[in-house]
mmCIF file with all atom_site columns, N, CA and C in Angstrom:
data_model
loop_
_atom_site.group_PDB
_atom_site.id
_atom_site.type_symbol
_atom_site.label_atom_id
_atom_site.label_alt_id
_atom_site.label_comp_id
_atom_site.label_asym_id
_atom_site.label_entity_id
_atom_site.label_seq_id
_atom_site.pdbx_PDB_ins_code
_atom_site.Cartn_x
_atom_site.Cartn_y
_atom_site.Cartn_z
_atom_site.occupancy
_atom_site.B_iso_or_equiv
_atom_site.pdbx_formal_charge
_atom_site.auth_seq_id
_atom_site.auth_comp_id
_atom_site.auth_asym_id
_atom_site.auth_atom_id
_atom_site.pdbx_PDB_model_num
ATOM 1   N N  . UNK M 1 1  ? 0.860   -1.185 0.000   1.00 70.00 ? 1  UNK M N  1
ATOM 2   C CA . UNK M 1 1  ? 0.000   0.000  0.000   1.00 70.00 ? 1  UNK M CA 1
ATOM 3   C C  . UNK M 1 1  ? 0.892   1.229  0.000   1.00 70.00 ? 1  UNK M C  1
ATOM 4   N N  . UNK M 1 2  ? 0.663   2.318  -0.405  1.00 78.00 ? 2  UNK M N  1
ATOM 5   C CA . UNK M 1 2  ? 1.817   3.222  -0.480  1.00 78.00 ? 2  UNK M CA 1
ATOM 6   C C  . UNK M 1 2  ? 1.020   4.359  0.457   1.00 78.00 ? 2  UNK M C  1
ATOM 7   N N  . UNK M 1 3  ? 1.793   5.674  0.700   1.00 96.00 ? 3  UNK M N  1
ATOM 8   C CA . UNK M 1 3  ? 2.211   6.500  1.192   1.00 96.00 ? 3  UNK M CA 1
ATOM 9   C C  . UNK M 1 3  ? 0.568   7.119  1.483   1.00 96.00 ? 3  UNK M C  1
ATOM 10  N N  . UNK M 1 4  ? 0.100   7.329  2.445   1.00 96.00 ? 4  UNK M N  1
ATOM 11  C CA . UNK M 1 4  ? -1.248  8.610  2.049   1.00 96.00 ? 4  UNK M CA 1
ATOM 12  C C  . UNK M 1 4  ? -1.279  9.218  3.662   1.00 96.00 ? 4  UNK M C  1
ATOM 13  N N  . UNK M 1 5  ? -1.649  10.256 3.384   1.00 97.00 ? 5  UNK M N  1
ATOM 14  C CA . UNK M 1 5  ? -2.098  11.827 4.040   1.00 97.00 ? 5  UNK M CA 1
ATOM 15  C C  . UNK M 1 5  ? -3.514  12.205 4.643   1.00 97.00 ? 5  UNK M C  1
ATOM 16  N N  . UNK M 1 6  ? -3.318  11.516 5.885   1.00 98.00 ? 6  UNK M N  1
ATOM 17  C CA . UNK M 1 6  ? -5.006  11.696 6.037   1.00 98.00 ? 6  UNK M CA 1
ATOM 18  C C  . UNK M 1 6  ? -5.513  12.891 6.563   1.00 98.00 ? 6  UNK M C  1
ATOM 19  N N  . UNK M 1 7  ? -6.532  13.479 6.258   1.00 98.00 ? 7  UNK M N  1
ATOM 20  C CA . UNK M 1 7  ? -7.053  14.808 6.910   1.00 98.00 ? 7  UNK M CA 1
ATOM 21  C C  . UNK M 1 7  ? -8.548  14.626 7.471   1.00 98.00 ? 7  UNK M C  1
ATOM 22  N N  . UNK M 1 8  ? -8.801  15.629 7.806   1.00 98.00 ? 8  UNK M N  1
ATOM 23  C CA . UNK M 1 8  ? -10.231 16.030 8.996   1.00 98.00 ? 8  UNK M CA 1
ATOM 24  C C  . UNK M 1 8  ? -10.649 17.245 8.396   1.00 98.00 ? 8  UNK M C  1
ATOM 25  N N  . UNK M 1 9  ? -11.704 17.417 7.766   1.00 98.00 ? 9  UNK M N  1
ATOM 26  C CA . UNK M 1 9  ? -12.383 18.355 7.379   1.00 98.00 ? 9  UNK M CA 1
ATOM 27  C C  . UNK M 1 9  ? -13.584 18.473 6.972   1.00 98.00 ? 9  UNK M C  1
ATOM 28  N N  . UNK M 1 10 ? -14.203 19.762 7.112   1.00 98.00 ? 10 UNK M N  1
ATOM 29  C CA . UNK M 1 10 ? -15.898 19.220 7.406   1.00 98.00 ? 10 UNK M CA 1
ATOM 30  C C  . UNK M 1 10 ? -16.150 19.383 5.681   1.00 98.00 ? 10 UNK M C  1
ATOM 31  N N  . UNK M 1 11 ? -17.604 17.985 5.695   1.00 97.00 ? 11 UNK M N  1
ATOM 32  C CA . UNK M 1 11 ? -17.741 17.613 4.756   1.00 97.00 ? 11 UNK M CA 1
ATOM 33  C C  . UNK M 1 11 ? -19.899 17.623 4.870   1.00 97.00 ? 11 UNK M C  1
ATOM 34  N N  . UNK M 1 12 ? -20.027 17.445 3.697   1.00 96.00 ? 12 UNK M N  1
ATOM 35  C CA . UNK M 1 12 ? -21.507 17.163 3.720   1.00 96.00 ? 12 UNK M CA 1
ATOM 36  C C  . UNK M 1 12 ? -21.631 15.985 4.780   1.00 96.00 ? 12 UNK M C  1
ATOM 37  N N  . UNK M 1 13 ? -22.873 16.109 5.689   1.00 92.00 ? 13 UNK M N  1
ATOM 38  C CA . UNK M 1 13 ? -23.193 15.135 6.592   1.00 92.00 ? 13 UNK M CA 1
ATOM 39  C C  . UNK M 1 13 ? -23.456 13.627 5.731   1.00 92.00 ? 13 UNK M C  1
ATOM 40  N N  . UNK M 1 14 ? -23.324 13.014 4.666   1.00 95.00 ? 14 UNK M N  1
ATOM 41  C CA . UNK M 1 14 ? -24.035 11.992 4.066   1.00 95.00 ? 14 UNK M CA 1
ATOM 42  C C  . UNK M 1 14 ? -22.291 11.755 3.326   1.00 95.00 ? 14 UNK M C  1
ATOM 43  N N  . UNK M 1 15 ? -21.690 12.382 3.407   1.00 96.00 ? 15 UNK M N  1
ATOM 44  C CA . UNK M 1 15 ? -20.318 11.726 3.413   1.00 96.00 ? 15 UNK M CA 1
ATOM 45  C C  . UNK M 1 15 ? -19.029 11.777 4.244   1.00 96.00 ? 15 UNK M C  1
ATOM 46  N N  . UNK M 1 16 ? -18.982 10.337 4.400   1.00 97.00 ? 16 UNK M N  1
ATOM 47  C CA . UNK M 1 16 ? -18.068 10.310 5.853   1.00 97.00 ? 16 UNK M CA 1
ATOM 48  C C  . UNK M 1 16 ? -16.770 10.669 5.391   1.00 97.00 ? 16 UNK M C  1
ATOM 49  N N  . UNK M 1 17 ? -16.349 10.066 4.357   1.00 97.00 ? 17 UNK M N  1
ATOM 50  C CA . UNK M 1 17 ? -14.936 9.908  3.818   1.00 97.00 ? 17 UNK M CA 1
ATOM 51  C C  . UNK M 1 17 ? -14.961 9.801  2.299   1.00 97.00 ? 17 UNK M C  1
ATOM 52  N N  . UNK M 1 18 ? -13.695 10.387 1.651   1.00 95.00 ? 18 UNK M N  1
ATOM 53  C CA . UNK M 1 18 ? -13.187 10.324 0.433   1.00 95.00 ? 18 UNK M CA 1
ATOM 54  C C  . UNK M 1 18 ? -11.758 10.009 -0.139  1.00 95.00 ? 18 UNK M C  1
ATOM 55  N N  . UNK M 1 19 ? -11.054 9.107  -0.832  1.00 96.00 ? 19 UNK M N  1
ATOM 56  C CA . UNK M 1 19 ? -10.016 9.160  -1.198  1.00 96.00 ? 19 UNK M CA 1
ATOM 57  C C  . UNK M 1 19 ? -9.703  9.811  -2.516  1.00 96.00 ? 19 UNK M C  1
ATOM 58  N N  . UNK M 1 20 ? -8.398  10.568 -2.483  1.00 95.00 ? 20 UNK M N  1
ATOM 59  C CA . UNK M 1 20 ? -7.864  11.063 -3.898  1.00 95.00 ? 20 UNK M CA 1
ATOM 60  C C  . UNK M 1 20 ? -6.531  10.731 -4.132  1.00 95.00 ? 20 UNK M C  1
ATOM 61  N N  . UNK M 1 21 ? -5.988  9.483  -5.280  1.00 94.00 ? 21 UNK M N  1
ATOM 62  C CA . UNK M 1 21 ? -4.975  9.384  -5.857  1.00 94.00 ? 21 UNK M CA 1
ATOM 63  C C  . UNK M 1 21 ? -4.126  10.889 -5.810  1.00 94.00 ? 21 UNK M C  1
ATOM 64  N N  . UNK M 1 22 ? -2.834  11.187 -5.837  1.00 95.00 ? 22 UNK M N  1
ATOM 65  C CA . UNK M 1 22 ? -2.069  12.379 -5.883  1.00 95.00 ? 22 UNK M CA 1
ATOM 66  C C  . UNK M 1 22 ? -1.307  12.008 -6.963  1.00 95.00 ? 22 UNK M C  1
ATOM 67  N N  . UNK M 1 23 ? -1.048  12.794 -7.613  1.00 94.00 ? 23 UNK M N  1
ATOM 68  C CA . UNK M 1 23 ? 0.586   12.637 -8.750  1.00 94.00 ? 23 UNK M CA 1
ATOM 69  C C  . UNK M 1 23 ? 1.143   11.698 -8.764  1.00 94.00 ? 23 UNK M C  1
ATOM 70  N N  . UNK M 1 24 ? 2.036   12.134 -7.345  1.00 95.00 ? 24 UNK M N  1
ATOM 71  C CA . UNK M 1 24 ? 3.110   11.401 -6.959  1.00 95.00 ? 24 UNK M CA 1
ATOM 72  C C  . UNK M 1 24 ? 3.343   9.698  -6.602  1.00 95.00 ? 24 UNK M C  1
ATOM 73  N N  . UNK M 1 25 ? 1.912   9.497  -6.628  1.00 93.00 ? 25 UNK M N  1
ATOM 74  C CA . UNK M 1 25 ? 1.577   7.997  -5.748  1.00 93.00 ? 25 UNK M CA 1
ATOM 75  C C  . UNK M 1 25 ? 0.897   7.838  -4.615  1.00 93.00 ? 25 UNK M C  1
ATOM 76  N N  . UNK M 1 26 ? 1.078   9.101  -4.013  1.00 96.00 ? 26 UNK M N  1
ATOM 77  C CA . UNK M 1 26 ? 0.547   8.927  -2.786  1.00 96.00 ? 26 UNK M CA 1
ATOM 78  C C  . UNK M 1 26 ? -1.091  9.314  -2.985  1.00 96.00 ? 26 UNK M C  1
ATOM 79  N N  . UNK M 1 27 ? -1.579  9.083  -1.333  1.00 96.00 ? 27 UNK M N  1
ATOM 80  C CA . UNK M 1 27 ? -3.018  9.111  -1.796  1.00 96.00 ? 27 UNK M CA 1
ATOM 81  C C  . UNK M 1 27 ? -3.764  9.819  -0.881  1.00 96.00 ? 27 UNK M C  1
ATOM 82  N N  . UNK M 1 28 ? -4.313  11.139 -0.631  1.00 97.00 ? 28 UNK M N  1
ATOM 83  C CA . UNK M 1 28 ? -4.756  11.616 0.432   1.00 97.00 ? 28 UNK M CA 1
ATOM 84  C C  . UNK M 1 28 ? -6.692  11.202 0.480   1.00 97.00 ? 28 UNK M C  1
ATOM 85  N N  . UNK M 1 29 ? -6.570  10.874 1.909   1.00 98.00 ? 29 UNK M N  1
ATOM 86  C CA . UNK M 1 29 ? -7.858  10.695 2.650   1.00 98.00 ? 29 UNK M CA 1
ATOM 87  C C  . UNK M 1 29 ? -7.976  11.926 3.166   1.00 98.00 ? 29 UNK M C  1
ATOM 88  N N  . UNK M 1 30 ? -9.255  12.020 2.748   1.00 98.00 ? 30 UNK M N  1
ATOM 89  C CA . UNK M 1 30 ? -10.500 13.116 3.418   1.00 98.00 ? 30 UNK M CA 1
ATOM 90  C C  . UNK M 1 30 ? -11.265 12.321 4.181   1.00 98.00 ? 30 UNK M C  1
ATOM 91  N N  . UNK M 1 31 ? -11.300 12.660 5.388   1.00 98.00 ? 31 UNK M N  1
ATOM 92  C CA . UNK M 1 31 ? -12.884 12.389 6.749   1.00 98.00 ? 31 UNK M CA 1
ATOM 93  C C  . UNK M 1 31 ? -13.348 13.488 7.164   1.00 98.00 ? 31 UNK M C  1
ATOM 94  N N  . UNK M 1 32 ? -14.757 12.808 7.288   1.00 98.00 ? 32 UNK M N  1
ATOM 95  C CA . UNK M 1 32 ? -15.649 14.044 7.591   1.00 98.00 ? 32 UNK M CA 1
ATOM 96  C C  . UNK M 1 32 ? -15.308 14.426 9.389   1.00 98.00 ? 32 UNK M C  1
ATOM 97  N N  . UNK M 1 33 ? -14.580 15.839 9.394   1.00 98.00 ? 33 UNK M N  1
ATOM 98  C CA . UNK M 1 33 ? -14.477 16.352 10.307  1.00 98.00 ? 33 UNK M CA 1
ATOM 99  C C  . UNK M 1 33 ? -15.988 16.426 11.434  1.00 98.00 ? 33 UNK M C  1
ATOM 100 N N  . UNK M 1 34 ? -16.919 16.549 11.142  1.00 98.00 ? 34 UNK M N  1
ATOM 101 C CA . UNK M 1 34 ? -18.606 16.858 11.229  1.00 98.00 ? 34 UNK M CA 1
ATOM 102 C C  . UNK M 1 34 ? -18.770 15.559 12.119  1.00 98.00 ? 34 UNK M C  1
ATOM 103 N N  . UNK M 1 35 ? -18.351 14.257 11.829  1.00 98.00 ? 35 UNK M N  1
ATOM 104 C CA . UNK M 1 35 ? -18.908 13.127 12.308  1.00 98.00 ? 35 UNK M CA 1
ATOM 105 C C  . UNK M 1 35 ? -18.474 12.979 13.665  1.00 98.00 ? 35 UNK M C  1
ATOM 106 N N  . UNK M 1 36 ? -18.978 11.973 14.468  1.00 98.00 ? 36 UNK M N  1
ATOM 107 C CA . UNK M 1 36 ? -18.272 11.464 15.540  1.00 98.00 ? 36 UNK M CA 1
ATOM 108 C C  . UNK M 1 36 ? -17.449 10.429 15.353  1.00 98.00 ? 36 UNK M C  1
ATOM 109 N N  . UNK M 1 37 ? -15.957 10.702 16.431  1.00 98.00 ? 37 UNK M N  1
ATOM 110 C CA . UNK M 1 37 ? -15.050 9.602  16.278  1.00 98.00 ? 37 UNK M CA 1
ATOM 111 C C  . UNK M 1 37 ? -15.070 8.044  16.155  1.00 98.00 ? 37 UNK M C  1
ATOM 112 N N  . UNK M 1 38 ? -16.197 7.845  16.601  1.00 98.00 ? 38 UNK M N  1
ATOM 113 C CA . UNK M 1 38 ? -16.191 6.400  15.889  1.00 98.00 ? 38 UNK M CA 1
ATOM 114 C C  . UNK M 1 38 ? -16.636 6.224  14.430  1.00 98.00 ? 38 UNK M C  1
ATOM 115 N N  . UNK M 1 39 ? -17.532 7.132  14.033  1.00 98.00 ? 39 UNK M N  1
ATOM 116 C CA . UNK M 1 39 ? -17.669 7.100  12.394  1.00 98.00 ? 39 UNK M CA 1
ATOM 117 C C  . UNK M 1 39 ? -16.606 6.910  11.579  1.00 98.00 ? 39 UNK M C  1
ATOM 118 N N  . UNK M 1 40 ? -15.534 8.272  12.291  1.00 98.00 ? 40 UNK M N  1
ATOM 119 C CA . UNK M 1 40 ? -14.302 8.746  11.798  1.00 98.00 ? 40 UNK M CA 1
ATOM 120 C C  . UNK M 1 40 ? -13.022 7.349  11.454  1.00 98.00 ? 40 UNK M C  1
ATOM 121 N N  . UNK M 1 41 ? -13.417 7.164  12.570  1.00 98.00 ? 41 UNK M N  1
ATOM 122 C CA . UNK M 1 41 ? -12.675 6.223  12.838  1.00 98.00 ? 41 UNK M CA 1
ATOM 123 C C  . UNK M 1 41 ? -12.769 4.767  11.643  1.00 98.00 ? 41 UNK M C  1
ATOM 124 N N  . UNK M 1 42 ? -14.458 4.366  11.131  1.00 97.00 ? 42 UNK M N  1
ATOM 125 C CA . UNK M 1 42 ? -15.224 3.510  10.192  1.00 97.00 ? 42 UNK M CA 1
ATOM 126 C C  . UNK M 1 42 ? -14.664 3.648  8.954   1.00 97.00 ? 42 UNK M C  1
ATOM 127 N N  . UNK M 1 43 ? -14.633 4.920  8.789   1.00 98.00 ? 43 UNK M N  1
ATOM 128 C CA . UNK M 1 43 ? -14.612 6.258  7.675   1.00 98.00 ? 43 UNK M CA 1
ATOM 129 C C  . UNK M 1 43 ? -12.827 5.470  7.244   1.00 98.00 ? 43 UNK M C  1
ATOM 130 N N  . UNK M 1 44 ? -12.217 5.659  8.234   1.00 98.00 ? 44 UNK M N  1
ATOM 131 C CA . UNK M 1 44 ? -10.634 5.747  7.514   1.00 98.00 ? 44 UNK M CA 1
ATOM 132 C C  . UNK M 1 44 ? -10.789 3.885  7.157   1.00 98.00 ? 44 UNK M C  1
ATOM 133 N N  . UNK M 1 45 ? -11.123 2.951  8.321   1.00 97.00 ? 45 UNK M N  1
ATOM 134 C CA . UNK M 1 45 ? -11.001 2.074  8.095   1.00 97.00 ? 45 UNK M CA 1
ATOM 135 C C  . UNK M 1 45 ? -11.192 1.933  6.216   1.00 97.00 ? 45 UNK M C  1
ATOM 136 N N  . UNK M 1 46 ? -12.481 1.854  5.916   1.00 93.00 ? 46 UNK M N  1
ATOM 137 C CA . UNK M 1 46 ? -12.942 1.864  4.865   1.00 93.00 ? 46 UNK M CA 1
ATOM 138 C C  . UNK M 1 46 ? -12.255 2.276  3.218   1.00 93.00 ? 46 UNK M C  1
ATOM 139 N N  . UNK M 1 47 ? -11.959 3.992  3.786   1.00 95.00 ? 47 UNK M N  1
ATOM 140 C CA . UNK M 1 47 ? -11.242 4.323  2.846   1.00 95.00 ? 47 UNK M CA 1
ATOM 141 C C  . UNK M 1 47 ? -9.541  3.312  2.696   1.00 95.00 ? 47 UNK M C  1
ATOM 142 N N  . UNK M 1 48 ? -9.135  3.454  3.602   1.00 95.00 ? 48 UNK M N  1
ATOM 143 C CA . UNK M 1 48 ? -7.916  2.286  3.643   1.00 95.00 ? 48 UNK M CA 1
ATOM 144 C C  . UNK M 1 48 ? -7.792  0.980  2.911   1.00 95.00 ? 48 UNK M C  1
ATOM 145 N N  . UNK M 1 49 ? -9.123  0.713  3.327   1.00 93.00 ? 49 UNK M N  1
ATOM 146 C CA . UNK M 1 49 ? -9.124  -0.771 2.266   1.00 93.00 ? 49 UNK M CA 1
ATOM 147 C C  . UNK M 1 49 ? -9.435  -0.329 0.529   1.00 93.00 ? 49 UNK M C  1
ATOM 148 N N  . UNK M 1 50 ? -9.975  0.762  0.444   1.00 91.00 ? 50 UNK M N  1
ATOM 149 C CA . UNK M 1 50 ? -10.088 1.331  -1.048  1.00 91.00 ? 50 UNK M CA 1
ATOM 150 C C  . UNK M 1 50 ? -8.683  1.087  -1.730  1.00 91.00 ? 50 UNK M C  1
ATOM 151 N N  . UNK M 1 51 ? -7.438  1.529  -0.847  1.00 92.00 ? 51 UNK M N  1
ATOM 152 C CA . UNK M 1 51 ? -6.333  1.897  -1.173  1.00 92.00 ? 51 UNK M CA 1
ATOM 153 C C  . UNK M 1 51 ? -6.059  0.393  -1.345  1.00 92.00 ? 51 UNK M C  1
ATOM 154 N N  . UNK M 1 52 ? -6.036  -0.512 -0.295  1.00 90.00 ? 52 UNK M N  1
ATOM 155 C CA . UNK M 1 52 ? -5.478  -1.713 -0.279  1.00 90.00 ? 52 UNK M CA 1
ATOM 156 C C  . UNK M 1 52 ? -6.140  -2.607 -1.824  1.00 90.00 ? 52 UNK M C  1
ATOM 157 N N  . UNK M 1 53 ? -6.746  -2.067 -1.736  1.00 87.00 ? 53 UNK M N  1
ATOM 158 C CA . UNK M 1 53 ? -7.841  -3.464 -3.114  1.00 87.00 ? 53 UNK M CA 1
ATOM 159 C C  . UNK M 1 53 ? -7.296  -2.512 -4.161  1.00 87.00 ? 53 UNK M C  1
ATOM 160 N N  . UNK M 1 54 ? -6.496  -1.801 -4.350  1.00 80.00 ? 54 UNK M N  1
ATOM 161 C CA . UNK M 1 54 ? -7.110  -0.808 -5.733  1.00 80.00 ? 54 UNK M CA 1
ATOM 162 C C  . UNK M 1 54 ? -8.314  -0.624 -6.188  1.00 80.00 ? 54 UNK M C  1
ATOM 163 N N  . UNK M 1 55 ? -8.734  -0.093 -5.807  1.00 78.00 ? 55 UNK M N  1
ATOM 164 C CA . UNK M 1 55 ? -10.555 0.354  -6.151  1.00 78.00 ? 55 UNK M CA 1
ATOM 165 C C  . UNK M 1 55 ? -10.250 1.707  -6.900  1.00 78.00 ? 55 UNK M C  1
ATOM 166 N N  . UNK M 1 56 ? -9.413  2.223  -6.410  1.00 74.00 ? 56 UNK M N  1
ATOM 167 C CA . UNK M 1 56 ? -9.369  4.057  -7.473  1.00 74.00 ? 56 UNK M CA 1
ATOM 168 C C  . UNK M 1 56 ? -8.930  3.728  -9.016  1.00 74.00 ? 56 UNK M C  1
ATOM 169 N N  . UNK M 1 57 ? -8.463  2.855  -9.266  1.00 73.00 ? 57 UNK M N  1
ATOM 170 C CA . UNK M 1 57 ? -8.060  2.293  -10.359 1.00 73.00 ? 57 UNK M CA 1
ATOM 171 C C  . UNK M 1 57 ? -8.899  1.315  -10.976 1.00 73.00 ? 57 UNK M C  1
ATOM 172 N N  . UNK M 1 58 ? -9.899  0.884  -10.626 1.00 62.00 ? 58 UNK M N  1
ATOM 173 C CA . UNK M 1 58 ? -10.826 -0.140 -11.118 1.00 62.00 ? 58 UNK M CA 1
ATOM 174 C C  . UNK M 1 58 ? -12.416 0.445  -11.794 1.00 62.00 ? 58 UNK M C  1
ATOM 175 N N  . UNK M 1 59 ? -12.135 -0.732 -13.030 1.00 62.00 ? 59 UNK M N  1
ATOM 176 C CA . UNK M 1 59 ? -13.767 -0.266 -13.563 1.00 62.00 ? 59 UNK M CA 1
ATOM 177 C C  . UNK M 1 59 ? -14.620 -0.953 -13.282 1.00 62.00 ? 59 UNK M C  1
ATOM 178 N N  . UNK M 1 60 ? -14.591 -1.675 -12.163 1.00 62.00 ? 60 UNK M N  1
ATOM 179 C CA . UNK M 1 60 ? -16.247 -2.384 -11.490 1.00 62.00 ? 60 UNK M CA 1
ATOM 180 C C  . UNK M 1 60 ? -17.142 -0.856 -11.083 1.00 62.00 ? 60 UNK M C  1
ATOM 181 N N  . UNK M 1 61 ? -18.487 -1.367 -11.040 1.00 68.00 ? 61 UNK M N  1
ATOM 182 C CA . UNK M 1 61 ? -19.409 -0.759 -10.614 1.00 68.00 ? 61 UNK M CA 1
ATOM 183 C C  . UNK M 1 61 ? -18.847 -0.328 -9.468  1.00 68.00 ? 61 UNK M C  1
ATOM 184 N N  . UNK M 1 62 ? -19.882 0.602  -8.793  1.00 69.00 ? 62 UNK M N  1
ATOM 185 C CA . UNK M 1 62 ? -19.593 1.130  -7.643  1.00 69.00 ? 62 UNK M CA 1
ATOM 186 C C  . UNK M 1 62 ? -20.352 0.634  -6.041  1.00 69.00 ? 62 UNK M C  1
ATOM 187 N N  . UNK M 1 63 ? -20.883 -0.483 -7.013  1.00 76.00 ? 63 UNK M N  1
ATOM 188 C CA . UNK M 1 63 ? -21.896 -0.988 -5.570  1.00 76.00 ? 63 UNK M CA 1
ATOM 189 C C  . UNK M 1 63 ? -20.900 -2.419 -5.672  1.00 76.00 ? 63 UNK M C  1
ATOM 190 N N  . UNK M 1 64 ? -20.228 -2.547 -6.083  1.00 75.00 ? 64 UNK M N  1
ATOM 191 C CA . UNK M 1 64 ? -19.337 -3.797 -6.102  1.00 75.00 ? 64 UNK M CA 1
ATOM 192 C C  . UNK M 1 64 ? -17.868 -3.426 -5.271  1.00 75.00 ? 64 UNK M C  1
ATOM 193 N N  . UNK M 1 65 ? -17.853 -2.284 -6.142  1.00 75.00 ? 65 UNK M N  1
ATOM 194 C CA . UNK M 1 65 ? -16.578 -1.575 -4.956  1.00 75.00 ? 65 UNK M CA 1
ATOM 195 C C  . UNK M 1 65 ? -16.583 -1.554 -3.304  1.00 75.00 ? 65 UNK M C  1
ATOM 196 N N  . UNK M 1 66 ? -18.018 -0.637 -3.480  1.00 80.00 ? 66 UNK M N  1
ATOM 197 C CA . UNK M 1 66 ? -18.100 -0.482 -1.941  1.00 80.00 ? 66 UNK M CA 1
ATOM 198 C C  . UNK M 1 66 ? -18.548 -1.253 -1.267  1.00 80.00 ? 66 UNK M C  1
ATOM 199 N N  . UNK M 1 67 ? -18.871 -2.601 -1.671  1.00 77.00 ? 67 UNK M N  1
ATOM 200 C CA . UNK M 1 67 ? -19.248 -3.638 -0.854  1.00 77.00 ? 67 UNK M CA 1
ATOM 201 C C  . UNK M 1 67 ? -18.177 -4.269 -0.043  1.00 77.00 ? 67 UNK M C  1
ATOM 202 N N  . UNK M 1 68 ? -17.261 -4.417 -1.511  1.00 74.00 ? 68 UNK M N  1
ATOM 203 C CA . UNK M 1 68 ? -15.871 -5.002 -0.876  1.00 74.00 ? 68 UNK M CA 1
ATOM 204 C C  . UNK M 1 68 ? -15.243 -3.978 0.388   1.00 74.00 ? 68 UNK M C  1
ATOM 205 N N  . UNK M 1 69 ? -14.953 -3.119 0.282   1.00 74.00 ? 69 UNK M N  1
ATOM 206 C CA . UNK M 1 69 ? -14.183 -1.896 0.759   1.00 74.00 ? 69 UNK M CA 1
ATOM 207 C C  . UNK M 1 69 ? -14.939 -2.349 2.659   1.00 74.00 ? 69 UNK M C  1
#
């Protein structure tokens, strides 16, 4: 899994978390600052495994993605 940058910042209430590929390789996580720490906490889990499966790179559906994730 390579390098990523996680942050806390408030986000629409109906999204906990987001990942974005960077240039370089690395990959910064967005969590919703707004939520409570255990969400937060769901939130990174989740996005993490995005990173681990390659999901930012994949053309499955998106209800196939996030099932796995």
């Amino acid at each position: 899994m390579g390098e990523y940058f996680i942050r806390y910042i408030p986000l629409p209430f109906h999204v906990e978390g987001v990942t974005v590929p960077n240039d370089d390789g690395t990959y910064s996580i967005y969590i919703n600052s707004n939520l409570p720490p255990c969400v937060q906490e769901s939130a990174l889990r989740h996005e993490l495994n995005h990173i681990r499966m390659s999901h930012l790179y994949s053309l499955d559906d998106i209800e196939t993605i996030e099932s796995e994730a």
